[in-house]
Amino acid sequence: MGMIGEYARLTPAEFERAVRDPDWAHTFVHELWDAELEETPPTDEARCHDTDKAWHALDFLLQRLGFPVDIVFGEEEMPGAQEWSCGPPRCLTPEQVRAAADALTATPPGRLVEGVTPADLARADIYPTLVWERGEPLDYVTAHYEHLVTFFQAAARDGHAVVVWIN
C-alpha cells in the first residue's frame, strides 16, 4: 500500500471548528473522503485530494525551489489532534492557501523538475526510492503536481483552509 499524501479543504467555519475540536475534524474529513469516493468530483470542485506516493518527491522538489509554503506537510500541527495515520494532521490557513496557490500558479511543472533526474531522487533517498532507482520518469510527479495546483487554486478561490496528512 505505502504512504500517501492527503488533503482536505475546509471552509473558514469548518476550519475554526476543526481547530477547536480535532476529533470532530477527523470524523468530518473522513466523511468528506467517503462521499467523494462515490461521487468523484473534478479536482477544481473536490474537497479532498491525494498525491499518492509522489508527496515526498513533491516536498523535495518544492524545497529545492525555496517554495514559500509547506504544502506537503502543512505549516502547523492541528492543536490537540491525535495521529490520523503517520502522525497528526497539519494545516494551512486560508491566507497560507492563497500564498501557496499563487506560488503554485507561478511555477509550471517543467520548472519543478528542471535539472532533476530520477537518479537525483534515488540519491536523496526520496520515497518510494525503488521507483527512482528503476529510472521511472518524473511524469508521475508532474502529473500529481498539476492536479495539486488545481486543488489549491480552487481552495484559494473559495477561501478555504487545507488540512494535510500522510496516510
Short mmCIF file of C-alpha atoms in Angstrom, two decimals:
data_model
loop_
_atom_site.label_atom_id
_atom_site.label_comp_id
_atom_site.label_asym_id
_atom_site.label_seq_id
_atom_site.Cartn_x
_atom_site.Cartn_y
_atom_site.Cartn_z
CA MET A 1 0.00 0.00 0.00
CA GLY A 2 2.52 2.64 1.06
CA MET A 3 2.29 6.18 2.36
CA ILE A 4 0.06 8.66 0.55
CA GLY A 5 -0.13 12.46 0.86
CA GLU A 6 -3.71 13.52 1.61
CA TYR A 7 -5.53 16.86 1.66
CA ALA A 8 -8.94 18.16 2.65
CA ARG A 9 -10.13 21.70 2.21
CA LEU A 10 -12.37 23.26 4.82
CA THR A 11 -14.49 26.38 4.84
CA PRO A 12 -13.38 29.02 7.38
CA ALA A 13 -16.19 27.94 9.75
CA GLU A 14 -15.26 24.26 9.39
CA PHE A 15 -11.60 25.12 9.93
CA GLU A 16 -12.38 27.06 13.12
CA ARG A 17 -14.37 24.12 14.43
CA ALA A 18 -11.64 21.67 13.39
CA VAL A 19 -9.02 23.62 15.34
CA ARG A 20 -11.30 23.72 18.41
CA ASP A 21 -12.40 20.08 18.07
CA PRO A 22 -9.87 17.86 16.29
CA ASP A 23 -11.96 14.74 16.95
CA TRP A 24 -14.82 16.35 15.01
CA ALA A 25 -12.34 17.25 12.26
CA HIS A 26 -11.18 13.64 11.96
CA THR A 27 -14.73 12.37 11.58
CA PHE A 28 -15.79 15.20 9.26
CA VAL A 29 -12.80 14.85 6.93
CA HIS A 30 -13.26 11.10 6.65
CA GLU A 31 -16.94 11.64 5.83
CA LEU A 32 -15.86 14.07 3.08
CA TRP A 33 -13.46 11.43 1.71
CA ASP A 34 -16.13 8.73 1.77
CA ALA A 35 -18.63 10.96 -0.05
CA GLU A 36 -16.11 11.91 -2.73
CA LEU A 37 -15.07 8.31 -3.31
CA GLU A 38 -18.62 7.72 -4.50
CA GLU A 39 -19.06 10.99 -6.44
CA THR A 40 -15.53 11.55 -7.83
CA PRO A 41 -15.85 15.30 -8.45
CA PRO A 42 -13.36 17.08 -10.74
CA THR A 43 -10.24 18.38 -8.99
CA ASP A 44 -11.41 22.00 -9.08
CA GLU A 45 -14.59 21.03 -7.20
CA ALA A 46 -13.21 18.31 -4.91
CA ARG A 47 -12.88 18.96 -1.20
CA CYS A 48 -10.38 16.09 -0.86
CA HIS A 49 -7.26 15.24 -2.82
CA ASP A 50 -4.26 12.95 -2.66
CA THR A 51 -0.85 12.98 -4.25
CA ASP A 52 -0.43 9.21 -3.95
CA LYS A 53 3.22 8.35 -3.29
CA ALA A 54 4.50 11.49 -5.03
CA TRP A 55 4.32 13.50 -1.79
CA HIS A 56 7.98 13.05 -0.83
CA ALA A 57 9.26 13.92 -4.31
CA LEU A 58 6.99 16.97 -4.34
CA ASP A 59 8.40 18.07 -0.98
CA PHE A 60 11.98 17.60 -2.21
CA LEU A 61 11.35 19.49 -5.46
CA LEU A 62 9.42 22.34 -3.84
CA GLN A 63 12.03 22.81 -1.09
CA ARG A 64 14.72 22.89 -3.76
CA LEU A 65 12.88 25.86 -5.31
CA GLY A 66 12.51 27.63 -1.97
CA PHE A 67 8.73 27.30 -2.06
CA PRO A 68 7.18 29.76 0.42
CA VAL A 69 4.57 27.43 1.98
CA ASP A 70 4.92 23.84 3.17
CA ILE A 71 2.07 22.30 1.20
CA VAL A 72 3.24 18.71 1.64
CA PHE A 73 3.40 18.60 5.43
CA GLY A 74 1.42 21.73 6.33
CA GLU A 75 2.63 24.74 8.22
CA GLU A 76 1.33 23.96 11.71
CA GLU A 77 0.15 20.91 13.59
CA MET A 78 -3.57 20.89 14.30
CA PRO A 79 -3.72 21.58 18.06
CA GLY A 80 -4.71 18.58 20.13
CA ALA A 81 -5.16 16.26 17.15
CA GLN A 82 -4.31 12.60 17.50
CA GLU A 83 -2.50 10.67 14.76
CA TRP A 84 -4.54 10.25 11.59
CA SER A 85 -2.08 7.67 10.31
CA CYS A 86 1.58 8.69 10.07
CA GLY A 87 1.31 11.46 12.63
CA PRO A 88 -1.20 14.17 13.45
CA PRO A 89 -2.68 16.31 10.69
CA ARG A 90 -1.22 19.70 9.92
CA CYS A 91 -2.96 22.68 8.43
CA LEU A 92 -2.76 25.71 6.21
CA THR A 93 -4.86 28.79 6.93
CA PRO A 94 -6.83 30.41 4.09
CA GLU A 95 -4.07 33.03 3.84
CA GLN A 96 -1.39 30.35 3.53
CA VAL A 97 -3.54 28.54 0.96
CA ARG A 98 -3.77 31.77 -1.07
CA ALA A 99 0.03 32.24 -0.90
CA ALA A 100 0.56 28.61 -1.92
CA ALA A 101 -1.91 28.85 -4.81
CA ASP A 102 -0.19 31.99 -6.11
CA ALA A 103 3.25 30.35 -5.91
CA LEU A 104 1.98 27.13 -7.49
CA THR A 105 0.39 29.06 -10.35
CA ALA A 106 3.72 30.81 -10.93
CA THR A 107 5.63 27.51 -11.00
CA PRO A 108 4.98 25.41 -14.11
CA PRO A 109 5.59 21.65 -13.87
CA GLY A 110 8.69 21.90 -16.07
CA ARG A 111 10.26 24.34 -13.61
CA LEU A 112 9.51 21.97 -10.74
CA VAL A 113 11.67 19.19 -12.23
CA GLU A 114 14.14 21.31 -14.18
CA GLY A 115 17.63 19.85 -13.85
CA VAL A 116 16.47 16.89 -11.73
CA THR A 117 16.62 13.24 -12.74
CA PRO A 118 15.19 10.09 -11.15
CA ALA A 119 18.76 9.27 -10.10
CA ASP A 120 18.86 12.52 -8.10
CA LEU A 121 15.72 11.45 -6.22
CA ALA A 122 17.19 8.00 -5.59
CA ARG A 123 20.43 9.51 -4.25
CA ALA A 124 18.40 11.77 -1.95
CA ASP A 125 16.53 8.68 -0.66
CA ILE A 126 13.16 10.10 -1.74
CA TYR A 127 10.19 7.79 -1.13
CA PRO A 128 9.47 5.48 -2.93
CA THR A 129 13.17 5.03 -3.64
CA LEU A 130 12.72 1.88 -5.73
CA VAL A 131 10.75 3.85 -8.34
CA TRP A 132 13.59 6.33 -8.82
CA GLU A 133 16.27 3.62 -8.76
CA ARG A 134 14.45 1.99 -11.70
CA GLY A 135 14.70 5.31 -13.54
CA GLU A 136 10.95 5.92 -13.77
CA PRO A 137 10.28 9.26 -15.47
CA LEU A 138 9.27 12.26 -13.38
CA ASP A 139 5.97 12.48 -15.30
CA TYR A 140 4.36 10.71 -12.33
CA VAL A 141 5.34 13.60 -10.06
CA THR A 142 4.46 16.37 -12.50
CA ALA A 143 1.02 14.83 -13.13
CA HIS A 144 0.30 14.86 -9.40
CA TYR A 145 1.72 18.37 -9.18
CA GLU A 146 -0.64 19.66 -11.87
CA HIS A 147 -3.66 18.28 -10.01
CA LEU A 148 -2.36 19.72 -6.73
CA VAL A 149 -2.08 23.15 -8.38
CA THR A 150 -5.73 22.92 -9.46
CA PHE A 151 -6.79 21.77 -5.99
CA PHE A 152 -5.01 24.70 -4.29
CA GLN A 153 -6.31 27.21 -6.82
CA ALA A 154 -9.87 26.05 -6.07
CA ALA A 155 -9.27 26.17 -2.31
CA ALA A 156 -7.89 29.72 -2.61
CA ARG A 157 -10.78 30.76 -4.88
CA ASP A 158 -13.25 29.56 -2.25
CA GLY A 159 -11.34 30.99 0.74
CA HIS A 160 -10.73 27.54 2.22
CA ALA A 161 -8.14 26.28 4.66
CA VAL A 162 -6.42 22.94 3.98
CA VAL A 163 -5.69 20.04 6.30
CA VAL A 164 -2.73 17.85 5.29
CA TRP A 165 -1.58 14.43 6.48
CA ILE A 166 0.36 11.39 5.34
CA ASN A 167 -1.74 8.25 5.37
#
